[in-house]
PDB file of C-alpha atoms in Angstrom:
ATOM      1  CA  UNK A 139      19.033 -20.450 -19.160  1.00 41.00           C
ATOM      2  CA  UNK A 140      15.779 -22.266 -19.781  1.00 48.00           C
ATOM      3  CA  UNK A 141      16.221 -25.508 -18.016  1.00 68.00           C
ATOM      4  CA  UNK A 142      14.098 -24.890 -14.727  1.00 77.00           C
ATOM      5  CA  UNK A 143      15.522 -26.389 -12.174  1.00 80.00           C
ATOM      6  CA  UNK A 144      12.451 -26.935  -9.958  1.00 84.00           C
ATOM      7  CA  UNK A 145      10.519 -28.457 -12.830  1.00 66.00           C
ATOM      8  CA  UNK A 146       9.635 -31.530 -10.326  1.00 67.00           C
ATOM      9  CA  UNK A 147       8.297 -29.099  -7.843  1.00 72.00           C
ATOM     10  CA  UNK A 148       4.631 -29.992  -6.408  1.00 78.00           C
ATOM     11  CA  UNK A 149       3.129 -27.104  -4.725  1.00 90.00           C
ATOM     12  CA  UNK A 150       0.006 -26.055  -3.023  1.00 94.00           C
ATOM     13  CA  UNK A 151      -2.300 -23.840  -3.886  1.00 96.00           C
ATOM     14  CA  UNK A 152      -1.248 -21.089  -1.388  1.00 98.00           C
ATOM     15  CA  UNK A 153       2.961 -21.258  -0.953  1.00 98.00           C
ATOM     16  CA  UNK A 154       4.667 -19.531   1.576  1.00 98.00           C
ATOM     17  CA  UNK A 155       8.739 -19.362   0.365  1.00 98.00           C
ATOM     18  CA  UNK A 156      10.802 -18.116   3.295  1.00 97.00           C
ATOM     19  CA  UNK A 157      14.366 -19.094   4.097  1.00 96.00           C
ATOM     20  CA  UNK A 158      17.329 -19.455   6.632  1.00 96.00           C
ATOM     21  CA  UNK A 159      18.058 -16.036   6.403  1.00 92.00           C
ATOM     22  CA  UNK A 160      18.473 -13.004   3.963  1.00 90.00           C
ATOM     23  CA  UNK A 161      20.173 -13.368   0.772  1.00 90.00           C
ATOM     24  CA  UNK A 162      19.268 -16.726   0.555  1.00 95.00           C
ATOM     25  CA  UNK A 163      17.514 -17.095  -3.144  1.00 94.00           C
ATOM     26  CA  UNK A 164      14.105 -16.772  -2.212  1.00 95.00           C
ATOM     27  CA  UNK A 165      13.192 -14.332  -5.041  1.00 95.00           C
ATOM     28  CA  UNK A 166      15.159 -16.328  -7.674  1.00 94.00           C
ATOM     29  CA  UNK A 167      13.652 -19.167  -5.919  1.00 96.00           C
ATOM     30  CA  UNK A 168       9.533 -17.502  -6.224  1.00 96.00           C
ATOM     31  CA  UNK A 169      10.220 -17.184  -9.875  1.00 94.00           C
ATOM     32  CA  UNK A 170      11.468 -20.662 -10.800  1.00 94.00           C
ATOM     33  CA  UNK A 171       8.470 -22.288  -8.714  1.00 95.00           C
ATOM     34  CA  UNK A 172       6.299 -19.996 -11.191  1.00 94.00           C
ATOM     35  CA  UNK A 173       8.226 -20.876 -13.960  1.00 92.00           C
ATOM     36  CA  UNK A 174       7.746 -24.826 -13.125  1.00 92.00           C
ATOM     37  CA  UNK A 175       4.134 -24.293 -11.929  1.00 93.00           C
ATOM     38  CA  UNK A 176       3.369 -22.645 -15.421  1.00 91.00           C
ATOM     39  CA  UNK A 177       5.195 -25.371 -16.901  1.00 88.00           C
ATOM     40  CA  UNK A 178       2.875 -27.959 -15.635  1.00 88.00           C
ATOM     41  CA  UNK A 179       0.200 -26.264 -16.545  1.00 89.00           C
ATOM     42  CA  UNK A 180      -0.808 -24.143 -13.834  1.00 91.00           C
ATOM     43  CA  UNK A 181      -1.959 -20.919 -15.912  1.00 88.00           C
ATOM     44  CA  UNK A 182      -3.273 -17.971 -13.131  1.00 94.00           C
ATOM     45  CA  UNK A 183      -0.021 -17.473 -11.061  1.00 95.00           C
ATOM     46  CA  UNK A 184       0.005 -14.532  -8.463  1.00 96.00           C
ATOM     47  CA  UNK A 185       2.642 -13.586  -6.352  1.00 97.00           C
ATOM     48  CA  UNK A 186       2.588 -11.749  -3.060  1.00 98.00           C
ATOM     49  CA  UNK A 187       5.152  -9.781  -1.039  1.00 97.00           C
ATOM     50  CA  UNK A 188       3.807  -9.032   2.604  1.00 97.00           C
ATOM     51  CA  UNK A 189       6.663  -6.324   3.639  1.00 96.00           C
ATOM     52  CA  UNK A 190       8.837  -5.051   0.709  1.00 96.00           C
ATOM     53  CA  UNK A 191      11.284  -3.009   2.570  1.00 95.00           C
ATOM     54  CA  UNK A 192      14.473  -1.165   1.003  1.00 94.00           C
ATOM     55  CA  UNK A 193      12.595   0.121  -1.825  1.00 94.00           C
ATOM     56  CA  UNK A 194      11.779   3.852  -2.606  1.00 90.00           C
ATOM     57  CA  UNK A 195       8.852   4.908  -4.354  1.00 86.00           C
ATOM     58  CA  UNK A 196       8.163   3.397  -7.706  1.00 87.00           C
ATOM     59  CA  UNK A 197      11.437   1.416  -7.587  1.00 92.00           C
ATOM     60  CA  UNK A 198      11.076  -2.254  -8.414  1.00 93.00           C
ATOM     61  CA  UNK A 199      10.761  -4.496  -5.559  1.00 93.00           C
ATOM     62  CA  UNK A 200      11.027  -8.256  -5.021  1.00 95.00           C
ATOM     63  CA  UNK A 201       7.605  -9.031  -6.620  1.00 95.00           C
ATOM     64  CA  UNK A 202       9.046  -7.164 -10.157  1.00 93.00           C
ATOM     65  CA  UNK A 203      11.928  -8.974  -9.807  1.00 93.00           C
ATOM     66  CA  UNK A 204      10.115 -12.339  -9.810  1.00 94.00           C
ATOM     67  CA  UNK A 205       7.794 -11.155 -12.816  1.00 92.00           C
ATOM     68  CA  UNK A 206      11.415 -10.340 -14.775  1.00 92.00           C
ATOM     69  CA  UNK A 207      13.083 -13.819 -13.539  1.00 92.00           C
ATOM     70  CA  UNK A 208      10.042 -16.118 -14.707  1.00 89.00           C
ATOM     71  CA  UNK A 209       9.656 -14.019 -17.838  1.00 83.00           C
ATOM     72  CA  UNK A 210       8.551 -17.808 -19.974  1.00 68.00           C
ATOM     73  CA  UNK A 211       5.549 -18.081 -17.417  1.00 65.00           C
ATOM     74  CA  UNK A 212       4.155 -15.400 -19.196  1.00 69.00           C
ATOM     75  CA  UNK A 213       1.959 -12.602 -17.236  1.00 75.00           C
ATOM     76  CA  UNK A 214       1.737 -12.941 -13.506  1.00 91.00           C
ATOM     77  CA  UNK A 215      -0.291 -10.880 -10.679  1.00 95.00           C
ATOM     78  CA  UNK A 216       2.534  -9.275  -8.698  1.00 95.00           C
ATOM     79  CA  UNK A 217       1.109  -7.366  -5.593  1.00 96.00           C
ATOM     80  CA  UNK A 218       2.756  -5.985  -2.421  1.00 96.00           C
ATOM     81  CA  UNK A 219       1.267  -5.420   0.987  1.00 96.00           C
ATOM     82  CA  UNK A 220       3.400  -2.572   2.224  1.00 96.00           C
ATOM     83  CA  UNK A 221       6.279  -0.613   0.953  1.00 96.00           C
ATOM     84  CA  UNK A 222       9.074   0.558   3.530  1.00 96.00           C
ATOM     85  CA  UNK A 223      12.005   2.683   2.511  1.00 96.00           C
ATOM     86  CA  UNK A 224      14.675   1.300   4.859  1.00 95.00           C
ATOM     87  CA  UNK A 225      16.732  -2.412   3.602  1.00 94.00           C
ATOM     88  CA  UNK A 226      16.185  -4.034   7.030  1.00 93.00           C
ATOM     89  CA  UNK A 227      13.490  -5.353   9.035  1.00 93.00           C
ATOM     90  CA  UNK A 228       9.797  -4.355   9.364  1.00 95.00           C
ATOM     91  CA  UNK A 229       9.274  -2.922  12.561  1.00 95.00           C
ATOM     92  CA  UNK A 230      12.314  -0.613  12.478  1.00 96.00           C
ATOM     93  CA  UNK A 231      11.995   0.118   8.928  1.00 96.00           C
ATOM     94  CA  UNK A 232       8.224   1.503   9.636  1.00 96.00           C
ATOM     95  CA  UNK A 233       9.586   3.220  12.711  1.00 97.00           C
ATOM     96  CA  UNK A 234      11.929   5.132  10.877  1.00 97.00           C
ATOM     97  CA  UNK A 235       9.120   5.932   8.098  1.00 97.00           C
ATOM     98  CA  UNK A 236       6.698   6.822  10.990  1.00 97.00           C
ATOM     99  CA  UNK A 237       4.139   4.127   9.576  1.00 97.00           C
ATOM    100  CA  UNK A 238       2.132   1.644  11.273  1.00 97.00           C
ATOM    101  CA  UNK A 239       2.733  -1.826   9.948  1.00 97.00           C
ATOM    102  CA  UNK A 240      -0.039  -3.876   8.500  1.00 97.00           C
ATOM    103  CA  UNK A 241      -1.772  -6.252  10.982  1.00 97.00           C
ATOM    104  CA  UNK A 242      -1.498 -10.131   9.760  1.00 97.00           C
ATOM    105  CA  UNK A 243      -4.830 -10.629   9.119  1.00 97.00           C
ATOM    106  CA  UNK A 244      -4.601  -7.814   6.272  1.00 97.00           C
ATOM    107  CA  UNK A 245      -1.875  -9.938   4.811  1.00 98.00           C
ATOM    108  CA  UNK A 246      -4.108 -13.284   5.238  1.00 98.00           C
ATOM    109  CA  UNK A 247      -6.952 -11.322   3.575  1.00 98.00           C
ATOM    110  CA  UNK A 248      -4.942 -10.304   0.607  1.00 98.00           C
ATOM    111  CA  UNK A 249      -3.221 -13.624   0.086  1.00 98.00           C
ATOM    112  CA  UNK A 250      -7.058 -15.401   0.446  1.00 98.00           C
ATOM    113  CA  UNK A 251      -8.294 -12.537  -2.036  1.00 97.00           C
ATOM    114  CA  UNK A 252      -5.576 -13.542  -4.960  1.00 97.00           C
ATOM    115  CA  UNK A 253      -6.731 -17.319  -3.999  1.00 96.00           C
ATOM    116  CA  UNK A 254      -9.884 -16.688  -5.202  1.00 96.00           C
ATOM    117  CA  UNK A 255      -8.780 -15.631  -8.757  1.00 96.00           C
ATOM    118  CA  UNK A 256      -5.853 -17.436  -9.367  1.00 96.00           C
ATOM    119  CA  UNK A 257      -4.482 -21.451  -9.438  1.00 95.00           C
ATOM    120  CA  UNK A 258      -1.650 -20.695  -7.398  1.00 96.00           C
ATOM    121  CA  UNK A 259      -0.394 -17.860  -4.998  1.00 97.00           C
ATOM    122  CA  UNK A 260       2.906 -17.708  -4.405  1.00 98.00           C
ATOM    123  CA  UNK A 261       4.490 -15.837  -1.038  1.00 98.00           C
ATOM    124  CA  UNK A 262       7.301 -14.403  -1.001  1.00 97.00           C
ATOM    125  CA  UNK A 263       8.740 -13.462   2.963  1.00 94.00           C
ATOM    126  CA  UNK A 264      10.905 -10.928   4.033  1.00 90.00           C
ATOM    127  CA  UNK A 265      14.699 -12.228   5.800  1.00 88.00           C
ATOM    128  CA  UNK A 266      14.358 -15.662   7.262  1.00 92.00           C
ATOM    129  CA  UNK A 267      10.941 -17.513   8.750  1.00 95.00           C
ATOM    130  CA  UNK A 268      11.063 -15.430  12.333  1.00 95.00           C
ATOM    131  CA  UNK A 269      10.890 -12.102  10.884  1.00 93.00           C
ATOM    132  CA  UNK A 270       8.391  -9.896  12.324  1.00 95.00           C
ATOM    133  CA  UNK A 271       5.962  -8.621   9.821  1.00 95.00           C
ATOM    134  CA  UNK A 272       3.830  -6.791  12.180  1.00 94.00           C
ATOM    135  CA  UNK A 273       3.442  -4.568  15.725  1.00 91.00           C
ATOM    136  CA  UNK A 274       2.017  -7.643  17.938  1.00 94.00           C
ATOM    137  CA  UNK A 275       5.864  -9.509  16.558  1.00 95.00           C
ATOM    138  CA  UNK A 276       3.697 -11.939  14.369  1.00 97.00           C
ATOM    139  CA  UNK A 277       6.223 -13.822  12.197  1.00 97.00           C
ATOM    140  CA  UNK A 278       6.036 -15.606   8.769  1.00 96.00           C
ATOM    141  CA  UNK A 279       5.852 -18.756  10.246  1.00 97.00           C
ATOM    142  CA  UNK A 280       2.217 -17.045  11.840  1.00 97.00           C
ATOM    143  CA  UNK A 281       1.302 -15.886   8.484  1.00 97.00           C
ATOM    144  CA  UNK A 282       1.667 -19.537   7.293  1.00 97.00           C
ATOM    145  CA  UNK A 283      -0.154 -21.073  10.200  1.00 97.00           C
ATOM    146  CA  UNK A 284      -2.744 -18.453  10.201  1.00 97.00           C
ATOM    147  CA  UNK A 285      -3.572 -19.195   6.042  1.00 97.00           C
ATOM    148  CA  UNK A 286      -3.290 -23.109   7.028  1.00 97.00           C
ATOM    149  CA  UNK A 287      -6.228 -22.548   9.673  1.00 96.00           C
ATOM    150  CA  UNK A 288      -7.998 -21.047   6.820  1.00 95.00           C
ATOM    151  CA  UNK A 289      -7.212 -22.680   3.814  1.00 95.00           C
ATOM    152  CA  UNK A 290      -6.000 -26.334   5.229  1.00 92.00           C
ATOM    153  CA  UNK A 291      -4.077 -29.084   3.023  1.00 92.00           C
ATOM    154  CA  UNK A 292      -4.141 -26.077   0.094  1.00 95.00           C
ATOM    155  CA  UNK A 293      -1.068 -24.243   2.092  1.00 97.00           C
ATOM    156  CA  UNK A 294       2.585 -24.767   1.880  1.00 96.00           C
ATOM    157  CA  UNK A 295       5.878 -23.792   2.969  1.00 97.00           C
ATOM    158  CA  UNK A 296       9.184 -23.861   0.797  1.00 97.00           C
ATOM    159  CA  UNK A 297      12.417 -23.474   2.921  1.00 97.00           C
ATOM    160  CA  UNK A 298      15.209 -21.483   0.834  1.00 97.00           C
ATOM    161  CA  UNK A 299      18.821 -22.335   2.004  1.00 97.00           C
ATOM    162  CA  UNK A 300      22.303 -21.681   1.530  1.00 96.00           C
ATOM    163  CA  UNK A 301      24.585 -24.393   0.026  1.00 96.00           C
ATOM    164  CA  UNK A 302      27.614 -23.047   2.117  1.00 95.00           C
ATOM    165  CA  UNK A 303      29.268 -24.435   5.413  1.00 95.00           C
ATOM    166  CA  UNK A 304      26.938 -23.949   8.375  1.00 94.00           C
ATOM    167  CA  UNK A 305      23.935 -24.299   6.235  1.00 96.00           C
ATOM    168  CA  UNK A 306      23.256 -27.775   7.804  1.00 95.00           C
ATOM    169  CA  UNK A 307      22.253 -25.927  11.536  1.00 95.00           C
ATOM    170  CA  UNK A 308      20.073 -23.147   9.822  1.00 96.00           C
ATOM    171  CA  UNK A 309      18.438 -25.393   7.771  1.00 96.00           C
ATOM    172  CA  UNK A 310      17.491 -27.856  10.780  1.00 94.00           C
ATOM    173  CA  UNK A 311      16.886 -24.795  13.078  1.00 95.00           C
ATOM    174  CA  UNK A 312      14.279 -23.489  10.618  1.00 96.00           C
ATOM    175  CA  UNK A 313      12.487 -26.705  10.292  1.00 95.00           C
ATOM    176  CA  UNK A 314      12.818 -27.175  13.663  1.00 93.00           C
ATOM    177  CA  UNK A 315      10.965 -23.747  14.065  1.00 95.00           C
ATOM    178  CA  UNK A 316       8.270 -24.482  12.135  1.00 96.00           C
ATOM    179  CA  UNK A 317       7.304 -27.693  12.807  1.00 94.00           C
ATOM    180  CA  UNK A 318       7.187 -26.806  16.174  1.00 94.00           C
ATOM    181  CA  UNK A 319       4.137 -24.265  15.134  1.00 94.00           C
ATOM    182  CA  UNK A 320       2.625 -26.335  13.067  1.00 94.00           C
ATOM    183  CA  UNK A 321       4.059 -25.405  10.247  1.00 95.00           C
ATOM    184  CA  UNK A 322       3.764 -27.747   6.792  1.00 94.00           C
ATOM    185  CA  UNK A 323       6.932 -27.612   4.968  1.00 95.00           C
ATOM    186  CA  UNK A 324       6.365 -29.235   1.091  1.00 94.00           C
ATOM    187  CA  UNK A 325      10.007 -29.092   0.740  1.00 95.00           C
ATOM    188  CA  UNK A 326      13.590 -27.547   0.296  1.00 96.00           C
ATOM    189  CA  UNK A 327      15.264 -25.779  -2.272  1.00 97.00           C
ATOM    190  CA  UNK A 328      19.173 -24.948  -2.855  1.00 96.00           C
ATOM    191  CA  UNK A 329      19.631 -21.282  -3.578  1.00 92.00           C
ATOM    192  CA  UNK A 330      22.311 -19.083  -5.751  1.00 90.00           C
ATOM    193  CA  UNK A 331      23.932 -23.159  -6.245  1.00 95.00           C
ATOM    194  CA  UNK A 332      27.328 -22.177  -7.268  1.00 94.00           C
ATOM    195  CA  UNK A 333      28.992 -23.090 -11.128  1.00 93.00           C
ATOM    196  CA  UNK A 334      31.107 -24.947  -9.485  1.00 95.00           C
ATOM    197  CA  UNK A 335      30.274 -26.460  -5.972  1.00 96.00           C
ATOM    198  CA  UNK A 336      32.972 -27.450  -3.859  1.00 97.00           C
ATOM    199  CA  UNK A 337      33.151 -30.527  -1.621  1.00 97.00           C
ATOM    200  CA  UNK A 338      31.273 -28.590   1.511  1.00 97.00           C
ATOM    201  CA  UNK A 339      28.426 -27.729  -0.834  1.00 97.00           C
ATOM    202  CA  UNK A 340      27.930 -31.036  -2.842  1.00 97.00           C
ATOM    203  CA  UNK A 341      28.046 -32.912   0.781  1.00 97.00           C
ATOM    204  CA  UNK A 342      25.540 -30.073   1.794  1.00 97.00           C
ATOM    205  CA  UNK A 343      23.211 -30.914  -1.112  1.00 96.00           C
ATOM    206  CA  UNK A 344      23.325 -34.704  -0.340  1.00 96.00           C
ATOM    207  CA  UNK A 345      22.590 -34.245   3.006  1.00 95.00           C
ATOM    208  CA  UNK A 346      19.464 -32.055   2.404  1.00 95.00           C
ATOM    209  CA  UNK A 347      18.510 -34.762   0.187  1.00 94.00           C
ATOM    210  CA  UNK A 348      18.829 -37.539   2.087  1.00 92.00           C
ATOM    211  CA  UNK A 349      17.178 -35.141   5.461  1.00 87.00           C
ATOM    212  CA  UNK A 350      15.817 -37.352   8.166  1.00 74.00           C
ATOM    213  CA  UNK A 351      11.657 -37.034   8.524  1.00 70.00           C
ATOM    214  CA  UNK A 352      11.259 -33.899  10.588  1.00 71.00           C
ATOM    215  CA  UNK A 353       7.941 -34.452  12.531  1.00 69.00           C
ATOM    216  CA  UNK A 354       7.154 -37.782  11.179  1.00 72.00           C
ATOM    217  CA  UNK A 355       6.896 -36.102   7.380  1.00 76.00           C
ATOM    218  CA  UNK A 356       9.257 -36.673   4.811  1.00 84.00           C
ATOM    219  CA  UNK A 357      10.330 -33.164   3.114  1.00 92.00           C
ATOM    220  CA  UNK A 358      11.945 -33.268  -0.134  1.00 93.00           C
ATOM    221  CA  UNK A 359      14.814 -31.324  -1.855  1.00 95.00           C
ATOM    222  CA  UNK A 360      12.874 -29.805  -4.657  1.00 95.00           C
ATOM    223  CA  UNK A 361      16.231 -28.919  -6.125  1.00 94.00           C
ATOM    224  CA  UNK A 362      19.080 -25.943  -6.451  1.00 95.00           C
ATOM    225  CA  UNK A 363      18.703 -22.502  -7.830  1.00 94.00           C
ATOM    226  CA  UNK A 364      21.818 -21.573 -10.462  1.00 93.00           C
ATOM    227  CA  UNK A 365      22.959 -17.962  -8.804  1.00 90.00           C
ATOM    228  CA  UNK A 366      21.752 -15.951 -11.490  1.00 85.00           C
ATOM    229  CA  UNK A 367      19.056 -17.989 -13.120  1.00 88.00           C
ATOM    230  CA  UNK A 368      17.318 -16.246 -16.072  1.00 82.00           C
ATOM    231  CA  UNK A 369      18.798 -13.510 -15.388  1.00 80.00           C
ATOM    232  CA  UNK A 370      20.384 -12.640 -18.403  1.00 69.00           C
ATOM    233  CA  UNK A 371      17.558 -11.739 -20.734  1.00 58.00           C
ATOM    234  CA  UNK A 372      18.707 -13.024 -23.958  1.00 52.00           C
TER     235      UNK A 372
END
């Protein structure tokens, strides 16, 4: 499929994608923001995955999957801050590997780093915005707020969703969440958007894209993901 379905998307320089939850899209989501950034003629893309857990040794992770997905954007900077064997969260995933999880400010560092080299750094989170990342329970919604004390207007957050019933409460919980640390959200996206959507998940979309200002800002629905999009190489 080459229609990109984000091809209206705006982003900042430095964007955070996190979601409602796991599962959500966000990887297929990372790739067609690359795929629209390069399309607009954004050329140095880099994208950065604080905590990749459930992966084993050389085993592709998230950040491989992205570089796969958004194949047309041509070569992308794919780096990882810390590789944990176990599918579930940080903290008890680096327990279990007897590691000591990078502090945020390593992750800050990193992301700041690939700024300096490249027109647009995409990050991808782990599970949904409250995650903990670290050993002090820093979250991604602290990773974002830490980069926006450093960076400013150049930082973003896109909010991955479900279309599916219930979606409406996780969606305004998470916004809720972040706006309420200060969190900029540039906007909304639809992930794995079903073939055929059913009534639930067409009045879902029109909901999200009709969403009442959330903190006196405006935030947009970018658009909806295709489950599987460019996934099928040929």
């Amino acid at each position: 499929m080459n229609r990109n379905p984000l091809a209206r998307a705006v982003l900042p320089r430095i964007t955070i994608v996190t979601g409602t939850d796991t599962d959500v899209g966000k990887t297929y989501t990372t790739a067609a923001l690359a795929v629209a950034a390069w399309s607009s003629g954004v050329q140095r893309i880099a994208v950065y995955k604080p905590q990749q857990t459930g992966v084993r040794g050389d085993d592709p992770g998230d950040v491989d999957d992205v570089a796969r997905l958004a194949r047309t954007a041509g070569v992308l900077t794919v780096a990882e801050g810390q590789r944990l064997t176990e599918p579930m969260a940080p903290p008890p995933a680096a327990a279990i590997d007897g590691v000591d999880l990078l502090p945020i400010t390593a992750h800050v560092d990193r992301v700041l780093k690939l700024q300096e080299s490249h027109d647009l750094v995409l990050v991808e989170g782990s599970g949904g915005v409250l995650v903990e990342l670290d050993g002090q329970r820093h979250t991604i919604a602290d990773l974002a707020r830490e980069l926006q004390s450093r960076a400013g207007e150049e930082v973003g957050t896109v909010v991955v969703t479900r279309p599916d019933l219930g979606t409406l409460n996780h969606t305004l919980l998470t916004l809720e969440a972040l706006h309420h640390r200060g969190v900029r959200v540039s906007g909304i996206v639809l992930g794995s958007w079903p073939a055929r959507p059913d009534p639930v998940q067409q009045s879902n979309r029109d909901y999200l894209a009709a969403l009442p200002d959330v903190g006196g800002r405006r935030i947009p629905l970018l658009g909806a993901v295709p489950a599987g999009w460019n996934d099928d190489p040929s």
